[in-house]
Coordinates of C-alpha atoms and ligand atoms in Angstrom, one line a residue:
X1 CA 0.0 0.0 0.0
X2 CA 2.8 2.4 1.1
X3 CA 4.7 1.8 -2.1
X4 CA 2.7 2.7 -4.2
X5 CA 2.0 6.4 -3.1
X6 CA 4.6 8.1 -4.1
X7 CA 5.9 10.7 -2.0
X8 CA 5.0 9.3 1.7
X9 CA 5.0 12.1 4.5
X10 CA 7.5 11.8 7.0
X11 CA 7.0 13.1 10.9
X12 CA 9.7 15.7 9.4
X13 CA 7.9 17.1 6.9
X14 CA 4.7 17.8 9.1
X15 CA 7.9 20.3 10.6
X16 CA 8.0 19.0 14.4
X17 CA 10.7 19.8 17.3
X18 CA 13.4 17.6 17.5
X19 CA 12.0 16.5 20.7
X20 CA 8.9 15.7 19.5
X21 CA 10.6 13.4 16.9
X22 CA 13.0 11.7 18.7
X23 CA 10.6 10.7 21.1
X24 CA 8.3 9.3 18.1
X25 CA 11.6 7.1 17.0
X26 CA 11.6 6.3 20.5
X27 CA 8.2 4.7 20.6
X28 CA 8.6 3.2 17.0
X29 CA 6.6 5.1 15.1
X30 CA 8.3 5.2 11.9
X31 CA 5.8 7.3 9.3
X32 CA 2.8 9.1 10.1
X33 CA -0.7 7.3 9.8
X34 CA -3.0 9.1 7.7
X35 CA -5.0 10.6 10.2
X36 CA -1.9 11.9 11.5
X37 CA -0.7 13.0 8.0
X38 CA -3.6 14.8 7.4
X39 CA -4.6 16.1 11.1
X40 CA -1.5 17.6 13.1
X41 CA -0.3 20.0 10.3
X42 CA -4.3 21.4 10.8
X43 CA -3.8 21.3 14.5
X44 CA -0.5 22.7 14.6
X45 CA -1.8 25.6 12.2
X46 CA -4.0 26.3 15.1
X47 CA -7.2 25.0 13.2
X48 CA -10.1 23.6 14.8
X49 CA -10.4 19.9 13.6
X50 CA -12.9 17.0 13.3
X51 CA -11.4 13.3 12.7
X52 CA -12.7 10.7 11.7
X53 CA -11.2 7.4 11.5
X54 CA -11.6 3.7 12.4
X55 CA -10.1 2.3 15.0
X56 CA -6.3 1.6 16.0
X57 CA -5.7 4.4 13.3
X58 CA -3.7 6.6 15.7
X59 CA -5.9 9.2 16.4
X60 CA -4.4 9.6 20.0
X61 CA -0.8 10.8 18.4
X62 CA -2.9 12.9 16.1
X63 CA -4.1 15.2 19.0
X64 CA -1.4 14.3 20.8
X65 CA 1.6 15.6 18.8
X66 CA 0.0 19.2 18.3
X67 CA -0.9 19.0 22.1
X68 CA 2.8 18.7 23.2
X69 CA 4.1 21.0 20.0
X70 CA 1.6 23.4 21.3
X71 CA 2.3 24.3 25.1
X72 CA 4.0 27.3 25.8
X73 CA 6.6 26.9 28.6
X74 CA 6.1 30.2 29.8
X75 CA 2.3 29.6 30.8
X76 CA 1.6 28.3 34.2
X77 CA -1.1 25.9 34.3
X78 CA -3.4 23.6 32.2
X79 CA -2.9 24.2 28.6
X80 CA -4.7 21.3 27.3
X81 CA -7.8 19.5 28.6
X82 CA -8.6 15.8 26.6
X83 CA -12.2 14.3 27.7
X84 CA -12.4 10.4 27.2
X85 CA -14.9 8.2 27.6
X86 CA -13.6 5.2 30.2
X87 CA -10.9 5.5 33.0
X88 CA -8.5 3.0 31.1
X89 CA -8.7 5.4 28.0
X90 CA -7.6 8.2 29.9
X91 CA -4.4 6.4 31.5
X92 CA -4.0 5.2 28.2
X93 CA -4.3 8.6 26.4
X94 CA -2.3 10.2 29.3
X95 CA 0.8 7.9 29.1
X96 CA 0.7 8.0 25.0
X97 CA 1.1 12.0 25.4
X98 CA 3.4 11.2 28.5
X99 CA 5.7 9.4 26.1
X100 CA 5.3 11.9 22.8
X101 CA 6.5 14.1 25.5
X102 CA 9.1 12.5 26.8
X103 CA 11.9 15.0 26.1
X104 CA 10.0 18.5 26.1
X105 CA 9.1 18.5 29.9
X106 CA 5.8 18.7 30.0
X107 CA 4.0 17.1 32.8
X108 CA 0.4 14.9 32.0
X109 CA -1.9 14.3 34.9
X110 CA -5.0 11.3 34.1
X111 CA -8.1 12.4 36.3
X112 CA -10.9 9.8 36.1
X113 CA -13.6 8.5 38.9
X114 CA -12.4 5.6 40.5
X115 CA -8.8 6.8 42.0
X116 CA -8.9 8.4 45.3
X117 CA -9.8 12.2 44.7
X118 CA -7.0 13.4 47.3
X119 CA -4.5 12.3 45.4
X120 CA -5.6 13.7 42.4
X121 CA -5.8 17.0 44.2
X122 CA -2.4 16.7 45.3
X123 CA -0.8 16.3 42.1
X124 CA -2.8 18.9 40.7
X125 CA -1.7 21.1 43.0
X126 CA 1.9 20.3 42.0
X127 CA 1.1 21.8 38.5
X128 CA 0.6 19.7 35.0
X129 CA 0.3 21.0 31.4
X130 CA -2.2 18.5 30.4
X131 CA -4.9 16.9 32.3
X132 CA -6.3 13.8 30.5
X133 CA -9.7 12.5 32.3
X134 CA -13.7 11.3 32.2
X135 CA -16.5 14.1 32.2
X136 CA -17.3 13.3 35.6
X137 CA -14.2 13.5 37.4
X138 CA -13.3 16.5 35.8
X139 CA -16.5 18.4 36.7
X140 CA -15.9 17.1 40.3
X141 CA -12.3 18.9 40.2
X142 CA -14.0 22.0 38.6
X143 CA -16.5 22.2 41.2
X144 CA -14.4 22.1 43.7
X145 CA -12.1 24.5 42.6
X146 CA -9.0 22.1 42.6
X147 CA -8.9 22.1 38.6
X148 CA -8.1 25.6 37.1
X149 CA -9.0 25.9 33.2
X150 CA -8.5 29.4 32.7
X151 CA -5.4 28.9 30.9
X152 CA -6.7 26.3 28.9
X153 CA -5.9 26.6 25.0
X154 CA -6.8 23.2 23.4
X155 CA -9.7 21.1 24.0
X156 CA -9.9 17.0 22.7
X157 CA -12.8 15.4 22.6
X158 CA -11.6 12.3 22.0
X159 CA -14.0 9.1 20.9
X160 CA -16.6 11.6 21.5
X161 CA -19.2 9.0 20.1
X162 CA -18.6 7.1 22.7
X163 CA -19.0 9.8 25.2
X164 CA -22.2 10.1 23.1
X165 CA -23.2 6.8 24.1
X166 CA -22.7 6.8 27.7
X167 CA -25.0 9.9 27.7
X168 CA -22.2 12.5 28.6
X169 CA -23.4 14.9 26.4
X170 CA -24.7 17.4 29.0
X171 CA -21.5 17.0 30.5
X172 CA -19.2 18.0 28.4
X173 CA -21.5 20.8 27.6
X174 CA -21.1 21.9 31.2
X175 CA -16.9 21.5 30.9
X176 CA -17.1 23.3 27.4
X177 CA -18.8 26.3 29.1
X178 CA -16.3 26.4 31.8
X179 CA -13.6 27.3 29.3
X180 CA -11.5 29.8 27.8
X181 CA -13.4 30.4 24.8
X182 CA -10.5 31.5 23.0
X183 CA -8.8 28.2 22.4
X184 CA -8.7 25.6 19.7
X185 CA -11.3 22.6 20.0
X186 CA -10.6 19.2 18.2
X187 CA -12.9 16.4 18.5
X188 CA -12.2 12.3 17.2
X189 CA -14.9 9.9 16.9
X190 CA -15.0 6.5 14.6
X191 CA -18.3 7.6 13.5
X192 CA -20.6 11.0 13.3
X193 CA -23.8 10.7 14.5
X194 CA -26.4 13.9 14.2
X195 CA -25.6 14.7 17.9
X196 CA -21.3 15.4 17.3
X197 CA -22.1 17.4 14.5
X198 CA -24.6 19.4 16.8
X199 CA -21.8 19.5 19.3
X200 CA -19.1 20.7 16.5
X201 CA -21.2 23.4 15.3
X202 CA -22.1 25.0 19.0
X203 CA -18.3 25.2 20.1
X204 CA -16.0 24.5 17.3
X205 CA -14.6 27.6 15.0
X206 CA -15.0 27.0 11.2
X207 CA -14.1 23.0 12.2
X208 CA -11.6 21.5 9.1
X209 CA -12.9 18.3 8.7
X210 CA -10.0 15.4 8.1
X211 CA -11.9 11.5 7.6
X212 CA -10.3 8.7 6.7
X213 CA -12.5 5.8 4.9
X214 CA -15.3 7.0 6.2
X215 CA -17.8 4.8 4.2
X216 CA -15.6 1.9 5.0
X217 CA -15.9 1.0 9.0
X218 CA -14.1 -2.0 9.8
X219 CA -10.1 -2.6 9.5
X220 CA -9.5 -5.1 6.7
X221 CA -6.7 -6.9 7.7
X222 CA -9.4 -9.0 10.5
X223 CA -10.7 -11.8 9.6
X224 CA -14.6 -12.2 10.3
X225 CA -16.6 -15.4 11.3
X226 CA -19.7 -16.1 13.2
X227 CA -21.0 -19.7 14.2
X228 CA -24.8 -20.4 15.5
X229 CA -25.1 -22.0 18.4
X230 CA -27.7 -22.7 20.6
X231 CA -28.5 -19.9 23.4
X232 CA -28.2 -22.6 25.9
X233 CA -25.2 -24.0 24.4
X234 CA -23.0 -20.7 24.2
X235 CA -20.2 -21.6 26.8
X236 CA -19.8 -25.1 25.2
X237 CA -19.8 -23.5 22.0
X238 CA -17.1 -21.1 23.2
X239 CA -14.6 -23.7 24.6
X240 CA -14.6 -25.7 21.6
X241 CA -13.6 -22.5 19.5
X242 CA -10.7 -21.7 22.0
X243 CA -9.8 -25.3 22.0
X244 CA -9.2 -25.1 18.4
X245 CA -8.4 -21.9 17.6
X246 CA -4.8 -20.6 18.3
X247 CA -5.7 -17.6 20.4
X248 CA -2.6 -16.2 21.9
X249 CA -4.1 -13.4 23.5
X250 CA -8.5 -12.8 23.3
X251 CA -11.2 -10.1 24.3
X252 CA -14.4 -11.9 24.9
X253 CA -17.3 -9.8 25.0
X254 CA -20.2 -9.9 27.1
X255 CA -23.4 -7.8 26.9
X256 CA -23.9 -7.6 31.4
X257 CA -21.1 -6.9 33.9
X258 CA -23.2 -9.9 35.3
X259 CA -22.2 -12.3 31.7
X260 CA -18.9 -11.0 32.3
X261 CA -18.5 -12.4 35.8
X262 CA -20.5 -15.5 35.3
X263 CA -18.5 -16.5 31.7
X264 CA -14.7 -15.8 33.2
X265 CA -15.7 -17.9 36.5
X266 CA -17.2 -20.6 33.9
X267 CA -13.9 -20.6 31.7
X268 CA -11.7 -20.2 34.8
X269 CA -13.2 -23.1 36.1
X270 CA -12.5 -25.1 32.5
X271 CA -8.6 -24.5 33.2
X272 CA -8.3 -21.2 30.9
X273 CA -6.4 -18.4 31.6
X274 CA -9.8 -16.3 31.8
X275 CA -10.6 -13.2 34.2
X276 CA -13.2 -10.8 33.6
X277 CA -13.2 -6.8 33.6
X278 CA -15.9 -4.1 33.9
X279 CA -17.0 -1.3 35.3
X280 CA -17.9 -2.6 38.8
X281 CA -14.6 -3.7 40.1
X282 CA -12.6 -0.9 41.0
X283 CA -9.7 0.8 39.8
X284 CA -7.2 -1.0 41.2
X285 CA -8.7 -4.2 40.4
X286 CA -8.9 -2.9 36.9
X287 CA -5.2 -2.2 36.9
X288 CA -4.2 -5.2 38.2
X289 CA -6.8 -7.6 35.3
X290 CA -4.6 -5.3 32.8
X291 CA -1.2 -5.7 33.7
X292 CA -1.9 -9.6 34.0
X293 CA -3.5 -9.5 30.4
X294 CA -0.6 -7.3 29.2
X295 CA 2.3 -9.3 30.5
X296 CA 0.5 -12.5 29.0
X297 CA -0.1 -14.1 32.6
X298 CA -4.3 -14.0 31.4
X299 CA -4.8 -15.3 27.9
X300 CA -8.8 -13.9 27.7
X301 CA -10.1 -10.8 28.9
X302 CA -13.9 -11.2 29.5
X303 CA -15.2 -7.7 29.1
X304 CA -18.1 -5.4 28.6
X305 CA -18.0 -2.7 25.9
X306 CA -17.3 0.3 28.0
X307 CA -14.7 -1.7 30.2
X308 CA -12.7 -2.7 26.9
X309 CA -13.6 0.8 25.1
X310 CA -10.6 2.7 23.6
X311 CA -8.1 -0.7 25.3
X312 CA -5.2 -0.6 23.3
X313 CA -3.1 -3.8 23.8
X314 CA -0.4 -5.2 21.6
X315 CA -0.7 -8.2 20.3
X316 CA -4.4 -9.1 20.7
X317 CA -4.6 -11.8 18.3
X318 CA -8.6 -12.5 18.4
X319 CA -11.5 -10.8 19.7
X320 CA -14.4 -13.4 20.2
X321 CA -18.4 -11.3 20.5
X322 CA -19.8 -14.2 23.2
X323 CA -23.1 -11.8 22.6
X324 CA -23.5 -10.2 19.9
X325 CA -23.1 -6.1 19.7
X326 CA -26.1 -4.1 19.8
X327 CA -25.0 -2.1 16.8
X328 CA -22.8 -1.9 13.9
X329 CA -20.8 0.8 16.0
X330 CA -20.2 -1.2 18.9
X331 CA -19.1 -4.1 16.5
X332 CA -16.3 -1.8 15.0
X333 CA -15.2 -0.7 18.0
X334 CA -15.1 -4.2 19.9
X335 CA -13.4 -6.0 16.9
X336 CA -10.8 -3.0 16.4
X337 CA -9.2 -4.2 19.8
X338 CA -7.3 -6.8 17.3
X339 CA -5.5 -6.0 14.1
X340 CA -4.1 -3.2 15.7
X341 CA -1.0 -1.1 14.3
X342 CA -1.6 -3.0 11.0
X343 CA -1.3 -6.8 12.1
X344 CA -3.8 -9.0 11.7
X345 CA -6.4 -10.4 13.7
X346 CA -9.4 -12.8 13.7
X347 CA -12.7 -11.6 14.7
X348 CA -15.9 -14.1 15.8
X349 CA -19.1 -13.5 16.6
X350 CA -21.6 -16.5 18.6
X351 CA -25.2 -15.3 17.5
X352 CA -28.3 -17.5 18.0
X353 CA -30.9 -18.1 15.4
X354 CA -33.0 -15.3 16.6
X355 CA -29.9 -12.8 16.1
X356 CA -29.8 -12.9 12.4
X357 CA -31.4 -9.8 12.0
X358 CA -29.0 -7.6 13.8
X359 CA -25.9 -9.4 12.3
X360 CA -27.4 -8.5 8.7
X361 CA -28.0 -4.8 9.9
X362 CA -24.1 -5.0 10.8
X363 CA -22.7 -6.5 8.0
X364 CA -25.6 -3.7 5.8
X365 CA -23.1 -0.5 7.8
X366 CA -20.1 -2.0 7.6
X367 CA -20.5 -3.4 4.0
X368 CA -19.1 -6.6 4.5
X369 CA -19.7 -10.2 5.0
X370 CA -19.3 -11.7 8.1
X371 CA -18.8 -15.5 6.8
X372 CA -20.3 -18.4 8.8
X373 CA -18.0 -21.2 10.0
X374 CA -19.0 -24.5 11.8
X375 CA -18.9 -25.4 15.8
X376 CA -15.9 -26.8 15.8
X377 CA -17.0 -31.1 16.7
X378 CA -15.1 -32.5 19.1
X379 CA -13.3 -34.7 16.7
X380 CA -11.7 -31.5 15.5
X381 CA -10.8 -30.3 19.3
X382 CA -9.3 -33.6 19.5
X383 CA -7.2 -33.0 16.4
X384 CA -5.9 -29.7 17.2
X385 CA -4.9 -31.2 20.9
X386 CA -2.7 -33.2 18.9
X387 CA -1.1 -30.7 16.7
X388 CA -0.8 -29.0 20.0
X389 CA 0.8 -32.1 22.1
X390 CA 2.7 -32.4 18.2
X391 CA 4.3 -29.2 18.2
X392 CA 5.3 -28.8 21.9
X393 CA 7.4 -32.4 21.5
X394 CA 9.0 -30.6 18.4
X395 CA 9.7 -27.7 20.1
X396 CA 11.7 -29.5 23.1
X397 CA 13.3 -31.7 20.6
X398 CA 14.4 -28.8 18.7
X399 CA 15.7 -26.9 21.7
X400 CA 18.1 -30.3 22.5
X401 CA 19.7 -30.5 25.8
X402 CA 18.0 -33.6 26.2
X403 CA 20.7 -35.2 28.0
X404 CA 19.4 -36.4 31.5
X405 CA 16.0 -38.0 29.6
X406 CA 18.0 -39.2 26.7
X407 CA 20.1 -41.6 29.2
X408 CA 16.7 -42.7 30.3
X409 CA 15.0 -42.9 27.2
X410 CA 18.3 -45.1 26.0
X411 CA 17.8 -47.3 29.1
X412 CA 13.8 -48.2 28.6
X413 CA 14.4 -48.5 25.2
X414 CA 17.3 -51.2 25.3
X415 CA 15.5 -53.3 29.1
X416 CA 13.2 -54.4 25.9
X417 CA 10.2 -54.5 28.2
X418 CA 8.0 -52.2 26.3
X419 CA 7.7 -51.3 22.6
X420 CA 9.3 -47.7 21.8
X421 CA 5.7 -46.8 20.3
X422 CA 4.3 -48.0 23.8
X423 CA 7.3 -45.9 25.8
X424 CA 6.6 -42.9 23.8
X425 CA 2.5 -42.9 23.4
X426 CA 3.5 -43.1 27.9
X427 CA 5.4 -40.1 27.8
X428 CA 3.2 -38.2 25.6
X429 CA 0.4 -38.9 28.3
X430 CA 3.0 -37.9 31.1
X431 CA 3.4 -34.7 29.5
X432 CA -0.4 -34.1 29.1
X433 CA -0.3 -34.2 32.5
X434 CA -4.1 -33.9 34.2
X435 CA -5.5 -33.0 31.2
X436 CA -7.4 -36.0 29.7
X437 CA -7.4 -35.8 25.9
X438 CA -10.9 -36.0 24.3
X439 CA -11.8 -39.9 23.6
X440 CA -13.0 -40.3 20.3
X441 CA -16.8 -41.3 21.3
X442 CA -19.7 -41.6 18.8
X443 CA -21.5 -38.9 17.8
X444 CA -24.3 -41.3 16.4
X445 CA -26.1 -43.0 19.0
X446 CA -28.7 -45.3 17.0
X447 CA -31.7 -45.9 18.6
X448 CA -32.2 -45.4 22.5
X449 CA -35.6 -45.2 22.5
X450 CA -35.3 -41.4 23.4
X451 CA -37.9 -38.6 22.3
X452 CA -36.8 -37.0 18.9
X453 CA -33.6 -35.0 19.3
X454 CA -33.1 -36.4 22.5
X455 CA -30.3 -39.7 23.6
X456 CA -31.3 -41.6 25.9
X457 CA -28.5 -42.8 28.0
X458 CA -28.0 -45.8 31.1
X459 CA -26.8 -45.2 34.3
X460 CA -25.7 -47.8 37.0
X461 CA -26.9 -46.6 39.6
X462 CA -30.5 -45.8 41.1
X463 CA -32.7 -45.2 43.9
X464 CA -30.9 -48.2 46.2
X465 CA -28.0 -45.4 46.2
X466 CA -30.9 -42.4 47.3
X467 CA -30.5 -40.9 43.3
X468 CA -32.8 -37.9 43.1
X469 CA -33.2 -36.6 39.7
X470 CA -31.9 -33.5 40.7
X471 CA -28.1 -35.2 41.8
X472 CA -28.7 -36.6 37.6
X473 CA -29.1 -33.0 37.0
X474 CA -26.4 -31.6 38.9
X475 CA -23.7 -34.0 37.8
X476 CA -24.5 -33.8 34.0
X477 CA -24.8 -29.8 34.2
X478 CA -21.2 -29.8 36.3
X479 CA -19.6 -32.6 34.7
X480 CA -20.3 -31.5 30.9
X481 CA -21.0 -27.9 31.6
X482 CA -24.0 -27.9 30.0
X483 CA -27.2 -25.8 31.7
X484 CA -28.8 -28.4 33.8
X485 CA -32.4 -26.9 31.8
X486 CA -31.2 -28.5 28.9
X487 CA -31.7 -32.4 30.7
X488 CA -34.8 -34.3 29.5
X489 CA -37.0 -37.0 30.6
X490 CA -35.3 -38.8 33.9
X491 CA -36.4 -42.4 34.8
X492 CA -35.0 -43.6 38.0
X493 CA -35.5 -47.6 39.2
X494 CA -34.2 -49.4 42.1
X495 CA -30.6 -49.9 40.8
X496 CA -30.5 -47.5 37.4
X497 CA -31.5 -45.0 35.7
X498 CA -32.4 -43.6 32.3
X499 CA -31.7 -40.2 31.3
X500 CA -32.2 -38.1 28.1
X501 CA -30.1 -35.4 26.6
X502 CA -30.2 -33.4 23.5
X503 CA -28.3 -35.0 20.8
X504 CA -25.8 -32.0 20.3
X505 CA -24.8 -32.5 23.8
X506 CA -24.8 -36.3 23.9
X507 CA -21.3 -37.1 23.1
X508 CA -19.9 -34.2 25.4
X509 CA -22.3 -35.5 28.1
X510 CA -21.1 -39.4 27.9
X511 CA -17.2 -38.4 27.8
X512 CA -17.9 -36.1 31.1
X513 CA -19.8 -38.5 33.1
X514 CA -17.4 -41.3 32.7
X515 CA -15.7 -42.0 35.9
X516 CA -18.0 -39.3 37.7
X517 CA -19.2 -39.7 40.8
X518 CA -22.8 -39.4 42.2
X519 CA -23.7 -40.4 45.6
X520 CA -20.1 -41.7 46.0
X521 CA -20.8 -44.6 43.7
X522 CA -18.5 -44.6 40.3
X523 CA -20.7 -44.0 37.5
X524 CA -21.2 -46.5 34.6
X525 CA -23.1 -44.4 31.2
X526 CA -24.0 -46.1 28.3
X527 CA -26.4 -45.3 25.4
X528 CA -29.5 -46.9 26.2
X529 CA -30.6 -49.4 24.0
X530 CA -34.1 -49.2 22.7
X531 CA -36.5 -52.3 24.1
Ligands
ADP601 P1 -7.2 5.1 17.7 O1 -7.3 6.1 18.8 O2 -7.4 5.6 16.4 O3 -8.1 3.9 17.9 P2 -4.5 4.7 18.8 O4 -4.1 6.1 18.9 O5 -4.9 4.0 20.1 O6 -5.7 4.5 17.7 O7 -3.4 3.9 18.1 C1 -3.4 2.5 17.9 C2 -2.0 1.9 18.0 O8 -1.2 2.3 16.9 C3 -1.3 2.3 19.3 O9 -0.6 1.2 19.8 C4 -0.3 3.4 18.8 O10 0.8 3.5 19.6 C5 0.0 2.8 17.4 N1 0.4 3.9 16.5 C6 -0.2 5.1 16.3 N2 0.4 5.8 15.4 C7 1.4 5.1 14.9 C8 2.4 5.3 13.9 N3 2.5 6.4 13.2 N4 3.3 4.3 13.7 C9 3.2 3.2 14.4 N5 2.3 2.9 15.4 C10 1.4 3.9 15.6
MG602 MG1 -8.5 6.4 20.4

């Protein structure tokens, strides 16, 4: 793409401070994006701007840059104010300026609800150049009188379509009003609904308007699937995609704060590397679900939109929509966590039948298919499990230093005991450790004399043990993790039991309950056969 335009702007044409572009080299940015191209010599000119943009475009250096250029060092005080929607963007937007910064002393202060007020107060009080922080917090400080604007000269409204969303309008209204009004205004948003533009022609001067694809919302470079699955089915659904998939590093979106507790305690309690983030924990909790997810000790973040809004996280290498968005908007925005910076990134989307609807209306504003893929089966979990157990023996046998084992290995090998396929298949299970790999088990059960779409499966044991159908209940719903709802008919006799389960659940069900427990007795399950 780059190639072929033919002069490309550099960050020295668009006639920055030394500072300012030694501290870009610092932080890798090589060229400008086009955002950036085409915003900060606007800015800089001391133009009011509007941008438009998808996604991990770099619209925060595009404010940024002119913010730090900007600042005069002889003015004591705030210079610059940026409004963001979520607490994590303003850290986020704080440190990005922090580090565009780095050699033209300015100080950056994030102020956002959430982080003790005091301290806020104090560092305030110690002076900054730029305060970065929500609506709310901000109108706290202004209230109080422990956040001075007089001297402000640049506003950012930054993903003020989100602000939109979480209905701070009014607010930033209120801020707006409490400002210089001699000062330049520049507002970013992914998309311009009637409202911004209402906002841009109240308070912004003769606004230049700089958009980037504007027809075209989503970042090509992500892939985009969706699967159907059943509503009762979604966490089932779920674990067989991350069993398959090679997700490094996942968002996993949930409609509720509730969904996003209940889905990382139901993954965390599958063995993944799952925890969950929203906007009831509190900041420090936040902080900490971050730094784990950024250092790679958490492989999924379970999140709702406004927890994961604006997130910007290397490396993100899927982002999975466990409920589907509400809009096409939200949809951008949650799948433009991945495919960040120009990598790629794989996008999927779980919608039940019921859903179709909205994911046509999605794929109608972002003018693109979304293609449909197949559940995973378990046959194909059990495959990738052993490219997976495939590629790790590979790995170790590439890395050699093998010494200590290979003595060993040369020792079982040469007692003649076992066959080396026998040693080997041992080893392999050794280093599977706890985790049992899938069986292969039928997915065809013939006829168990079950209702239609139901299998209808044996147990050992009955009411000689005390079995109430709710302990059959219980154990299938913890065993297969599958909603205990879900069970059908239960017949219990004297010393077994019959049991029906949906057929999309049947295999799962009879691979779980093996070697369970239920009143202490070892279960035996079998697919009934019909009399
Ligand atoms: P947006 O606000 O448009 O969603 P961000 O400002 O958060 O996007 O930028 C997305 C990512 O791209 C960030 O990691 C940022 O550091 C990086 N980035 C921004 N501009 C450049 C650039 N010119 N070169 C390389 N990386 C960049
Ligand atoms: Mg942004």
């Amino acid at each position: 793409m780059a190639e072929t335009e033919a002069a490309k702007v550099t960050f020295k044409d668009l006639g920055l401070s030394d500072r300012v572009l030694r501290a870009l080299e610092d932080m890798g940015f090589e060229e400008p994006s086009p955002i950036q191209a085409r915003a900060i010599p606007l800015l800089l000119a001391g133009h009011d701007v509007i941008g438009q943009a998808q996604t991990g475009t770099g619209k925060t250096a595009a404010f940024g840059v002119p913010i730090v250029e900007r600042l005069d060092p002889k003015v004591r005080g705030v210079q610059a104010l940026v409004l963001t929607p979520t607490r994590e963007l303003a850290i986020q937007v704080a440190e990005e300026i922090g580090r565009i910064g780095k050699y033209s002393r300015i100080r950056v202060v994030p102020i956002y609800g959430g982080q003790n007020i005091e301290r806020q107060i104090r560092l305030l009080r110690m002076g900054t150049e730029v305060v970065v922080g929500t609506p709310g917090r901000i109108m706290d400080h202004i209230r109080r009188g422990t956040l001075k604007l007089d001297k402000v000269r640049m506003l950012v409204l930054d993903e003020a379509d989100e602000m939109l969303d979480m209905g701070f309008i009014d607010d930033i209204e209120w801020i707006i009003q409490n400002l210089p009004t001699e000062r330049q205004t520049a507002l970013f948003s992914a998309t311009m609904p009637d409202e911004i533009k209402g906002l841009a022609t109240r308070y912004m001067r003769s606004p230049q308007h700089v958009a980037v694809n504007p027809a075209q919302l989503t970042v090509p470079q992500i892939e985009q699937y969706f699967y159907e699955v059943r509503p009762t089915l979604k966490v089932e659904a779920l674990c067989r995609i991350l069993d398959t998939e090679n997700v490094e590093r996942g968002i996993i979106f949930c409609r509720t704060k509730k969904g996003v507790d209940e889905l990382a305690e139901a993954l965390q309690r599958r063995g993944y590397l799952a925890e969950g983030i929203h906007g009831d924990m509190n900041q420090a909790q936040r902080n900490r679900v971050m730094a784990r997810f950024k250092e790679g000790q958490i492989e999924l973040l379970v999140a709702t939109d406004v927890a994961a809004r604006g997130l910007d996280i290397e490396g993100v290498t899927h982002v999975i929509n466990f409920d589907i968005p509400q809009d096409a908007e939200s949809y951008v925005h949650r799948i433009g966590r991945t495919g960040r910076a120009g990598r790629s990134g794989t996008a999927l989307t779980l919608i039940t039948s019921r859903e179709f609807p909205q994911l046509r209306l999605i794929e109608r504003t972002i003018r693109q298919r979304i293609q449909r893929r197949p559940l995973p089966s378990l046959a194909d979990v059990a495959e990738r499990q052993r490219e997976v157990l495939k590629e790790r023996l590979l790995r170790v046998l590439s890395r050699g230093k093998l010494g200590f084992y290979q003595d060993l290995a040369r020792e079982l090998l040469d007692s003649e005991d076992f066959a080396a396929e026998e040693l080997l298949a041992a080893a392999l299970k050794l280093a599977m450790g706890e985790a049992e790999p899938v069986p292969e088990v039928p997915t065809r059960f013939g006829e168990t004399g079950a209702e239609p779409g139901f299998v209808r499966f044996f147990l050992n044991i009955g009411r000689a043990q005390g079995v109430q159908p709710a302990d059959i209940v219980r154990s299938i719903a913890t065993q297969a993790g599958v909603p205990g709802s879900i069970v059908g008919k239960i017949d219990i006799y004297d010393r077994f039991t019959f049991v029906e389960v949906p057929e999309d659940v049947a295999a799962q069900v009879l691979t779980a309950m093996q070697e369970s427990t239920i009143k202490g007795r070892t279960v035996n399950i079998e697919p009934a056969r019909k009399r």
